[in-house]
Coordinates of C-alpha atoms (C1' of nucleotides) in Angstrom, one line a residue:
Chain A
X4 CA 0.3 -0.2 0.0
X5 CA 1.9 3.1 -1.4
X6 CA 1.9 6.0 1.5
X7 CA 1.2 9.7 0.4
X8 CA 2.1 12.5 2.2
X9 CA -0.6 15.5 1.6
X10 CA 1.2 19.3 2.4
X11 CA -1.7 21.7 2.5
X12 CA -2.9 24.5 4.8
X13 CA -6.9 24.1 3.4
X14 CA -8.3 21.7 5.8
X15 CA -11.2 20.6 3.8
X16 CA -9.3 20.2 0.7
X17 CA -7.0 18.3 2.5
X18 CA -9.5 16.1 3.7
X19 CA -11.1 15.5 0.4
X20 CA -7.6 14.3 -0.7
X21 CA -7.2 11.9 2.2
X22 CA -10.7 10.6 1.8
X23 CA -10.4 10.2 -2.0
X24 CA -6.4 8.7 -1.9
X25 CA -7.8 6.1 1.2
X26 CA -10.5 4.7 -0.7
X27 CA -8.4 4.0 -3.6
X28 CA -5.8 2.1 -1.5
X29 CA -3.3 4.7 -0.2
X30 CA -2.0 5.3 3.2
X31 CA -2.4 8.7 3.5
X32 CA -0.9 11.4 6.1
X33 CA -1.4 15.2 6.2
X34 CA 0.8 18.3 6.9
X35 CA -0.1 21.9 6.9
X36 CA 2.6 23.1 6.7
X37 CA 5.9 22.7 4.9
X38 CA 7.7 23.0 8.6
X39 CA 5.4 19.8 10.0
X40 CA 6.2 18.2 6.4
X41 CA 9.6 17.8 7.1
X42 CA 9.2 16.3 10.4
X43 CA 6.1 13.9 9.2
X44 CA 7.9 12.5 6.3
X45 CA 9.2 9.1 6.7
X46 CA 11.7 7.1 4.5
X47 CA 8.9 4.7 3.6
X48 CA 6.6 7.3 2.0
X49 CA 6.2 6.8 -1.6
X50 CA 4.9 10.1 -2.7
X51 CA 4.4 14.0 -1.7
X52 CA 1.1 16.0 -2.9
X53 CA 2.8 19.5 -2.1
X54 CA 0.6 22.8 -2.1
X55 CA 2.8 26.0 -2.9
X56 CA 1.4 28.4 -1.3
X57 CA 1.9 27.5 2.5
X58 CA 2.4 29.6 5.5
X59 CA 5.9 30.0 6.0
X60 CA 8.4 28.0 4.1
X61 CA 6.5 27.4 0.5
X62 CA 6.0 24.1 -1.0
X63 CA 9.1 25.1 -3.7
X64 CA 11.3 25.4 -0.9
X65 CA 10.5 22.5 1.0
X66 CA 10.9 20.3 -2.6
X67 CA 14.4 22.1 -2.8
X68 CA 15.4 21.2 0.7
X69 CA 13.7 17.5 -0.2
X70 CA 15.7 17.1 -3.4
X71 CA 19.2 19.1 -2.5
X72 CA 19.6 18.2 1.5
X73 CA 18.2 14.8 2.3
X74 CA 18.6 13.6 -1.3
X75 CA 15.3 12.4 -1.3
X76 CA 14.0 10.8 -4.6
X77 CA 10.2 10.2 -4.2
X78 CA 7.9 11.9 -6.7
X79 CA 6.6 15.3 -5.6
X80 CA 3.0 16.4 -7.5
X81 CA 2.4 20.0 -7.4
X82 CA -1.2 21.0 -6.6
X83 CA -1.7 24.5 -6.6
X84 CA -3.8 27.4 -7.5
X85 CA -1.0 29.1 -9.3
X86 CA -1.5 28.6 -13.2
X87 CA 1.3 30.5 -14.7
X88 CA 4.1 29.4 -16.9
X89 CA 6.3 30.4 -14.7
X90 CA 4.6 28.8 -11.7
X91 CA 5.1 25.9 -13.5
X92 CA 8.1 26.0 -14.6
X93 CA 9.5 26.9 -11.5
X94 CA 8.4 23.7 -9.9
X95 CA 9.7 21.6 -12.4
X96 CA 13.0 22.9 -11.8
X97 CA 12.8 22.7 -8.3
X98 CA 12.4 18.6 -8.7
X99 CA 8.7 18.3 -9.1
X100 CA 7.1 15.3 -11.2
X101 CA 3.9 17.0 -12.2
X102 CA 2.1 20.2 -11.9
X103 CA -1.9 20.1 -11.2
X104 CA -3.8 23.4 -11.1
X105 CA -6.7 24.0 -8.8
X106 CA -9.1 23.4 -9.3
X107 CA -8.5 19.8 -10.1
X108 CA -10.2 17.1 -11.4
X109 CA -9.9 13.8 -8.6
X110 CA -9.5 11.4 -10.9
X111 CA -7.1 12.9 -13.0
X112 CA -5.2 13.5 -9.7
X113 CA -5.9 10.0 -9.0
X114 CA -4.5 9.3 -12.8
X115 CA -1.5 11.0 -12.3
X116 CA -0.5 9.8 -9.5
X117 CA -1.1 6.2 -10.5
X118 CA 1.6 7.4 -13.4
X119 CA 3.7 8.5 -11.3
X120 CA 4.0 6.0 -8.6
X121 CA 4.2 3.0 -11.8
X122 CA 7.4 4.8 -12.8
X123 CA 8.9 5.0 -9.3
X124 CA 7.9 1.8 -8.1
X125 CA 9.2 -0.6 -10.0
X126 CA 12.9 -0.7 -9.7
X127 CA 13.1 -1.3 -5.8
X128 CA 16.4 0.4 -4.2
X129 CA 17.1 2.8 -6.7
X130 CA 20.0 4.1 -4.2
X131 CA 21.9 3.5 -1.2
X132 CA 18.8 5.0 0.8
X133 CA 18.3 2.1 2.5
X134 CA 21.0 2.0 4.7
X135 CA 22.1 3.5 7.7
X136 CA 25.4 4.6 7.8
X137 CA 27.8 3.7 4.8
X138 CA 31.6 3.9 6.2
X139 CA 34.8 3.3 4.5
X140 CA 37.2 3.5 7.1
X141 CA 37.6 7.3 8.4
X142 CA 35.2 8.1 6.5
X143 CA 31.3 7.6 6.5
X144 CA 28.1 9.3 5.0
X145 CA 25.2 9.5 6.7
X146 CA 22.3 9.1 4.0
X147 CA 19.7 10.4 5.6
X148 CA 21.0 13.6 7.5
X149 CA 23.2 13.8 4.1
X150 CA 25.9 14.3 6.2
X151 CA 30.0 13.4 5.2
X152 CA 32.3 13.0 8.2
X153 CA 35.8 12.0 8.0
X154 CA 37.4 11.2 11.4
X155 CA 34.1 12.7 13.2
X156 CA 34.8 16.1 11.2
X157 CA 32.4 17.2 9.0
X158 CA 32.8 17.7 5.3
X159 CA 31.1 20.5 3.7
X160 CA 30.3 18.7 0.4
X161 CA 27.6 20.0 -2.4
X162 CA 25.1 17.8 -3.5
X163 CA 27.1 16.7 -6.4
X164 CA 30.2 15.8 -4.7
X165 CA 27.7 14.0 -2.0
X166 CA 26.2 12.3 -4.5
X167 CA 29.4 11.3 -6.4
X168 CA 30.9 9.9 -3.2
X169 CA 27.9 8.3 -2.0
X170 CA 28.0 6.5 -5.2
X171 CA 31.3 5.8 -5.2
X172 CA 31.1 4.6 -1.8
X173 CA 28.2 2.2 -2.1
X174 CA 30.7 -0.6 -3.6
X175 CA 33.7 0.3 -2.5
X176 CA 36.4 -1.1 -4.7
X177 CA 34.1 -1.2 -7.9
X178 CA 34.7 0.8 -10.8
X179 CA 31.8 3.6 -12.3
X180 CA 32.6 4.7 -15.2
X181 CA 31.7 8.4 -16.1
X182 CA 28.8 7.6 -17.7
X183 CA 27.3 5.4 -14.7
X184 CA 28.0 8.8 -12.4
X185 CA 26.6 11.0 -14.8
X186 CA 23.1 8.4 -14.8
X187 CA 23.1 8.2 -11.1
X188 CA 23.9 11.6 -9.7
X189 CA 22.7 13.8 -12.6
X190 CA 19.7 11.6 -12.8
X191 CA 19.7 11.7 -16.5
X192 CA 18.8 15.6 -16.5
X193 CA 20.2 16.4 -19.9
X194 CA 23.5 16.8 -21.4
X195 CA 27.0 17.5 -19.6
X196 CA 29.8 16.7 -20.5
X197 CA 31.4 13.8 -19.1
X198 CA 35.0 15.9 -18.4
X199 CA 32.9 17.5 -15.9
X200 CA 32.8 14.6 -13.7
X201 CA 36.0 15.3 -13.3
X202 CA 36.2 18.3 -12.3
X203 CA 34.1 17.4 -9.5
X204 CA 36.4 14.5 -8.6
X205 CA 39.3 16.7 -8.1
X206 CA 36.9 19.3 -6.2
X207 CA 35.8 15.9 -3.9
X208 CA 39.3 15.0 -3.5
X209 CA 40.7 18.2 -2.4
X210 CA 37.4 18.3 0.1
X211 CA 38.8 14.8 1.3
X212 CA 42.2 15.6 2.5
X213 CA 44.7 12.5 2.4
X214 CA 41.9 10.4 2.0
X215 CA 41.5 11.8 -1.2
X216 CA 44.6 9.5 -2.7
X217 CA 41.8 7.1 -2.3
X218 CA 39.8 8.3 -4.9
X219 CA 41.0 6.3 -7.7
X220 CA 40.8 6.6 -12.1
X221 CA 41.3 3.8 -13.8
X222 CA 42.2 4.6 -17.2
X223 CA 40.0 4.1 -19.8
X224 CA 37.2 2.2 -17.2
X225 CA 36.3 5.2 -14.8
X226 CA 36.6 5.9 -11.0
X227 CA 36.8 4.2 -7.7
X228 CA 37.4 4.6 -4.3
X229 CA 39.2 1.9 -2.4
Chain B
X9 CA 21.5 12.8 -26.4
X10 CA 18.6 11.3 -25.2
X11 CA 16.5 10.3 -27.9
X12 CA 13.1 10.9 -28.8
X13 CA 10.5 10.0 -31.2
X14 CA 7.8 12.7 -31.9
X15 CA 4.8 11.1 -33.3
X16 CA 2.3 14.2 -35.2
X17 CA 0.6 14.1 -38.3
X18 CA 1.3 17.8 -38.8
X19 CA 4.5 18.6 -40.0
X20 CA 4.7 22.1 -39.0
X21 CA 3.8 21.3 -35.3
X22 CA 6.6 18.6 -35.8
X23 CA 9.3 20.3 -37.0
X24 CA 9.2 23.2 -34.2
X25 CA 9.4 20.5 -32.2
X26 CA 11.8 18.9 -33.6
X27 CA 13.8 22.2 -33.7
X28 CA 13.6 22.8 -30.1
X29 CA 14.2 19.5 -28.4
X30 CA 17.4 19.4 -31.5
X31 CA 18.3 22.7 -29.3
X32 CA 17.9 21.6 -26.2
X33 CA 20.4 18.5 -26.8
X34 CA 17.9 15.5 -27.4
X35 CA 18.4 13.6 -30.7
X36 CA 14.7 13.4 -31.9
X37 CA 13.2 11.7 -35.2
X38 CA 9.7 12.2 -36.9
X39 CA 7.0 10.2 -37.6
X40 CA 3.9 10.7 -38.8
X41 CA 1.5 8.5 -38.1
X42 CA 1.4 5.4 -35.9
X43 CA 2.0 2.7 -38.5
X44 CA 5.7 4.8 -39.1
X45 CA 5.9 5.1 -35.1
X46 CA 6.2 1.4 -35.0
X47 CA 8.7 1.1 -37.7
X48 CA 10.8 3.8 -36.7
X49 CA 10.7 3.0 -33.0
X50 CA 14.5 1.6 -31.8
X51 CA 15.3 0.4 -28.9
X52 CA 17.1 2.7 -27.6
X53 CA 14.5 5.3 -27.9
X54 CA 14.3 7.3 -24.5
X55 CA 10.6 8.9 -24.9
X56 CA 8.1 8.8 -27.1
X57 CA 6.0 12.4 -27.6
X58 CA 2.6 11.5 -29.3
X59 CA -0.3 12.9 -30.5
X60 CA -3.9 11.0 -30.3
X61 CA -5.6 11.9 -33.3
X62 CA -4.0 10.4 -36.5
X63 CA -5.1 9.4 -39.4
X64 CA -4.9 5.2 -39.3
X65 CA -4.2 4.1 -35.5
X66 CA -5.0 6.8 -32.8
X67 CA -2.1 7.2 -30.3
X68 CA -4.2 5.5 -27.8
X69 CA -3.9 2.6 -29.5
X70 CA -0.5 2.8 -30.3
X71 CA 0.7 3.4 -26.9
X72 CA -1.4 0.2 -25.7
X73 CA 0.6 -1.7 -28.5
X74 CA 3.6 -0.8 -27.4
X75 CA 3.1 -1.1 -23.7
X76 CA 1.7 -4.7 -24.1
X77 CA 2.9 -5.9 -27.5
X78 CA 6.0 -4.9 -27.0
X79 CA 6.3 -4.6 -23.8
X80 CA 8.3 -1.1 -23.8
X81 CA 8.3 0.9 -21.1
X82 CA 9.8 4.1 -21.9
X83 CA 7.4 7.3 -21.0
X84 CA 4.9 8.2 -23.3
X85 CA 3.9 11.9 -23.1
X86 CA 0.3 13.0 -24.7
X87 CA 0.5 16.3 -27.1
X88 CA -3.1 16.8 -27.9
X89 CA -5.9 18.9 -28.5
X90 CA -8.2 16.8 -27.2
X91 CA -8.8 18.4 -23.5
X92 CA -11.4 16.8 -21.5
X93 CA -11.0 15.1 -18.4
X94 CA -12.2 11.7 -20.5
X95 CA -9.2 12.3 -22.9
X96 CA -6.8 12.7 -19.9
X97 CA -8.2 9.7 -18.1
X98 CA -8.0 6.9 -21.1
X99 CA -4.4 8.4 -21.8
X100 CA -3.1 7.8 -18.9
X101 CA -5.0 4.0 -18.9
X102 CA -3.6 3.1 -21.6
X103 CA -0.3 3.9 -20.4
X104 CA 0.8 7.4 -20.5
X105 CA 2.9 9.5 -18.1
X106 CA 1.9 13.0 -19.2
X107 CA -1.0 14.7 -21.2
X108 CA -0.2 18.3 -22.5
X109 CA -2.9 19.9 -24.2
X110 CA -2.5 22.3 -26.8
X111 CA -1.7 24.7 -27.4
X112 CA 1.3 24.3 -25.4
X113 CA 4.3 26.1 -24.2
X114 CA 7.5 24.6 -25.3
X115 CA 9.0 25.3 -21.8
X116 CA 6.4 23.2 -20.4
X117 CA 6.9 20.5 -22.7
X118 CA 10.3 20.7 -22.3
X119 CA 10.4 20.9 -18.0
X120 CA 7.6 17.9 -18.7
X121 CA 10.3 16.0 -21.0
X122 CA 13.3 16.5 -18.1
X123 CA 10.7 15.3 -15.3
X124 CA 10.0 12.3 -17.0
X125 CA 13.2 11.4 -18.4
X126 CA 14.7 12.0 -15.0
X127 CA 12.7 9.2 -13.1
X128 CA 13.4 6.8 -15.8
X129 CA 17.6 7.6 -16.9
X130 CA 17.9 6.9 -12.9
X131 CA 18.0 3.0 -12.7
X132 CA 19.0 2.5 -16.0
X133 CA 22.3 0.7 -15.3
X134 CA 21.8 -0.4 -11.7
X135 CA 24.8 -2.6 -11.8
X136 CA 23.8 -6.0 -10.3
X137 CA 26.5 -6.9 -8.3
X138 CA 27.4 -9.9 -10.7
X139 CA 30.6 -9.6 -9.9
X140 CA 32.1 -12.7 -11.5
X141 CA 35.6 -13.1 -11.8
X142 CA 37.2 -14.8 -14.8
X143 CA 39.7 -17.1 -13.8
X144 CA 42.5 -19.4 -14.8
X145 CA 44.9 -20.8 -12.9
X146 CA 46.8 -17.8 -10.8
X147 CA 45.3 -15.4 -13.7
X148 CA 41.9 -13.4 -12.9
X149 CA 40.3 -10.6 -14.0
X150 CA 37.2 -8.8 -12.3
X151 CA 35.5 -6.5 -14.9
X152 CA 33.6 -5.0 -12.3
X153 CA 36.0 -3.7 -10.3
X154 CA 38.2 -3.3 -13.4
X155 CA 41.5 -5.0 -12.1
X156 CA 43.3 -7.8 -13.2
X157 CA 45.1 -9.9 -10.6
X158 CA 47.8 -12.6 -11.2
X159 CA 48.5 -14.6 -7.6
X160 CA 46.7 -11.6 -6.1
X161 CA 49.2 -8.9 -7.5
X162 CA 47.4 -6.4 -9.2
X163 CA 48.6 -6.0 -12.8
X164 CA 48.7 -2.2 -14.3
X165 CA 46.6 -2.7 -18.0
X166 CA 45.8 -0.4 -20.3
X167 CA 42.6 -0.7 -22.1
X168 CA 43.6 -2.2 -25.1
X169 CA 45.5 -5.0 -23.0
X170 CA 42.7 -5.2 -20.9
X171 CA 40.3 -5.7 -23.7
X172 CA 42.8 -8.2 -25.3
X173 CA 43.2 -10.2 -21.9
X174 CA 39.1 -10.1 -21.5
X175 CA 38.8 -11.3 -24.9
X176 CA 41.2 -14.2 -24.8
X177 CA 40.5 -15.0 -21.4
X178 CA 36.7 -15.6 -22.1
X179 CA 37.2 -18.3 -24.3
X180 CA 41.0 -20.2 -23.2
X181 CA 42.7 -22.5 -25.6
X182 CA 40.2 -20.8 -28.3
X183 CA 42.5 -19.1 -31.3
X184 CA 41.7 -15.8 -32.1
X185 CA 42.8 -14.0 -35.2
X186 CA 43.8 -10.7 -35.6
X187 CA 41.1 -9.6 -37.3
X188 CA 38.8 -11.3 -34.3
X189 CA 41.0 -9.2 -31.6
X190 CA 40.8 -5.6 -33.6
X191 CA 37.0 -6.3 -34.3
X192 CA 36.1 -6.9 -30.7
X193 CA 38.5 -4.3 -29.0
X194 CA 38.7 -1.8 -31.2
X195 CA 35.0 -2.1 -31.9
X196 CA 35.6 -1.9 -35.7
X197 CA 36.8 1.6 -35.2
X198 CA 38.5 2.3 -38.1
X199 CA 41.6 1.5 -39.6
X200 CA 44.2 0.0 -37.4
X201 CA 47.0 -2.4 -39.0
X202 CA 46.7 -6.0 -37.7
X203 CA 50.3 -6.1 -36.6
X204 CA 49.3 -3.4 -34.4
X205 CA 47.6 -6.1 -32.1
X206 CA 51.2 -8.2 -32.0
X207 CA 52.5 -5.1 -30.5
X208 CA 50.1 -4.8 -27.8
X209 CA 50.3 -8.8 -27.6
X210 CA 53.8 -7.9 -26.9
X211 CA 53.4 -5.6 -23.8
X212 CA 50.9 -7.7 -22.3
X213 CA 53.2 -10.7 -22.2
X214 CA 55.6 -8.8 -20.5
X215 CA 53.2 -7.7 -18.2
X216 CA 52.0 -11.2 -17.6
X217 CA 55.6 -12.3 -16.4
X218 CA 55.8 -15.8 -16.4
X219 CA 52.5 -16.6 -17.8
X220 CA 53.2 -14.7 -20.7
X221 CA 54.7 -17.6 -22.0
X222 CA 50.8 -18.8 -22.2
X223 CA 50.2 -16.4 -24.8
X224 CA 50.5 -18.3 -27.8
X225 CA 50.6 -17.6 -31.2
X226 CA 49.3 -20.1 -34.0
X227 CA 51.1 -19.6 -36.9
X228 CA 48.8 -18.2 -39.1
X229 CA 46.0 -18.2 -37.3
X230 CA 46.3 -16.0 -34.2
X231 CA 46.7 -16.3 -31.0
X232 CA 45.1 -17.8 -27.7
X233 CA 46.1 -18.3 -23.8
X234 CA 46.3 -21.7 -22.3
Chain C
dC28 C1' 72.9 -20.5 -50.1
dG29 C1' 69.8 -16.6 -50.9
dC30 C1' 64.8 -15.6 -50.5
dT31 C1' 61.0 -15.5 -48.2
dG32 C1' 56.9 -15.1 -44.8
dC33 C1' 56.4 -14.9 -40.4
dG34 C1' 55.9 -13.7 -36.1
dG35 C1' 58.6 -10.7 -31.5
dT36 C1' 60.5 -6.7 -30.1
dT37 C1' 61.9 -2.2 -30.1
dA38 C1' 62.0 2.9 -30.5
dC39 C1' 59.7 7.2 -31.5
dA40 C1' 55.9 10.3 -32.6
dA41 C1' 51.4 11.1 -32.1
dT42 C1' 47.2 10.9 -30.1
dC43 C1' 44.7 10.3 -26.0
dT44 C1' 43.3 10.8 -21.5
dG45 C1' 43.4 13.0 -17.2
dG46 C1' 44.6 16.2 -13.5
dT47 C1' 44.1 21.1 -12.5
dT48 C1' 43.0 26.2 -13.0
dA49 C1' 40.5 29.6 -14.1
dC50 C1' 36.1 31.3 -15.6
dA51 C1' 31.5 32.6 -16.7
dA52 C1' 26.2 31.6 -15.7
dC53 C1' 23.2 30.2 -12.6
dG54 C1' 20.2 30.4 -8.3
dC55 C1' 20.0 31.3 -3.6
dC56 C1' 19.5 34.5 0.1
dG57 C1' 20.3 38.2 2.7
Chain D
dC30 C1' 19.9 44.8 -5.9
dG31 C1' 25.0 42.1 -4.5
dG32 C1' 27.4 38.3 -2.5
dC33 C1' 28.1 33.7 -2.5
dG34 C1' 28.1 28.7 -3.3
dT35 C1' 27.3 25.5 -6.5
dT36 C1' 28.0 24.1 -11.7
dG37 C1' 29.4 23.5 -16.2
dT38 C1' 32.6 24.4 -19.5
dA39 C1' 37.3 25.6 -21.9
dA40 C1' 42.2 25.9 -22.1
dC41 C1' 46.8 24.2 -20.6
dC42 C1' 50.2 20.1 -19.2
dA43 C1' 52.1 16.4 -17.8
dG44 C1' 51.8 11.2 -18.5
dA45 C1' 50.3 7.1 -20.1
dT46 C1' 48.4 5.0 -24.4
dT47 C1' 48.9 3.7 -29.2
dG48 C1' 49.9 3.1 -34.0
dT49 C1' 53.5 2.7 -36.7
dA50 C1' 57.9 1.2 -38.8
dA51 C1' 61.9 -0.7 -39.0
dC52 C1' 64.8 -4.3 -37.5
dC53 C1' 65.7 -9.1 -35.9
dG54 C1' 65.6 -14.3 -35.9
dC55 C1' 63.8 -18.0 -37.4
dA56 C1' 61.9 -21.9 -40.2
dG57 C1' 60.6 -23.5 -45.1
dC58 C1' 62.4 -24.1 -49.5
dG59 C1' 64.2 -23.6 -54.0

DNA sequence: CGCTGCGGTTACAATCTGGTTACAACGCCG
DNA sequence: CGGCGTTGTAACCAGATTGTAACCGCAGCG
């Protein structure tokens, strides 16, 4: 039973959604604000229905935060009264998966939810988001909190750096081609030169300090951590 | 480099789409009918932009056919002038991933395409940890780690050497002609003298040490490992 | 003997690859 | 709006890799 988090500050609307989603066989929770959503969100949630205009943090901010800082990959469907093209583009640019304008038809919402879940349900474990703490010698990653530490000292990594490190650390010793890395970390978002990976690797090496020497290139194959 | 098939019977619209998709870095093809789409569609297409009203087979029929009979899983985005809720629901029910009504804004189409591809590109190469090393006596190849070992000692092989060794090791005792080797390792890339293979064999022999003696030439036939 | 075909080996230049830096573009945040 | 961090690209450099030609030895053979 897929689990859906509804984030909206209109209680009536939330109830209608919840009623119909429950009817359709989903398990639902309601958050009245982005802040509440952050505390309610569980690792096993499968999808978020998100309003944009909320008191405090906006839906866009929440989406960006989830994607970037929590490295969360579940679908986010924006449900909003904002209807301009700029609103739509912004919603997709912060990592949204769909954009439905109010007033909406419930069957449409259900259809779009189903379409999204069909895409994401198939591959069970796309990222190492399952495990708690990935560790290699003095280096440790906490995927849930998006924190990387080296001998207890916290590293300040950019999202891409974090993604690359998490990927390499998920299978130490294994070689990942630049293509692999682009696929996994950039999530296939269009066209980036593969040499870009090199640059990020270099930046990672520097931040890793002595451990950077263990981020190795296998000529003609790719990069690995060992 | 993602590859997109545009299926629409209005040439003008197709051209506008193609022009803009090309600009955005996608590779595009155009089919003017569902039937043409069926012949044009390649296994490495990543997404389909599909009109509903077409001469002959409708977009819905095409989508259903692709999903059911070809077992195709790539995203299908419907682009259509039909705007009723019934049309939308039908589009999702035949396996569509999104539904955009004409007239549409190009940025919106691009954003929705990007969102779809982001979902499907990730598990593209979900490296199943099938680290099966190829072994022959003290010699072992681990394709996963891009490492060749000989009695536990790491060999430092160049890509071509690696390719040749992997090929010979795939069928120990079998003879591979220089042509075979060029074909398999060089992937038919242009014109390289077959004597070049000899040079690489020599370098391999040296790196293999004592085991190099087992890299044998069969006069007039080729090389083999035994 | 010399000639010939074949393969091993070496040397060297051309090319490729990866490390690194600098810089421009973008988005975010105050 | 302006500063800041992040990101993608281009450019340069050093070193590894690669292709070619040349030279060598060997076996077969008239």
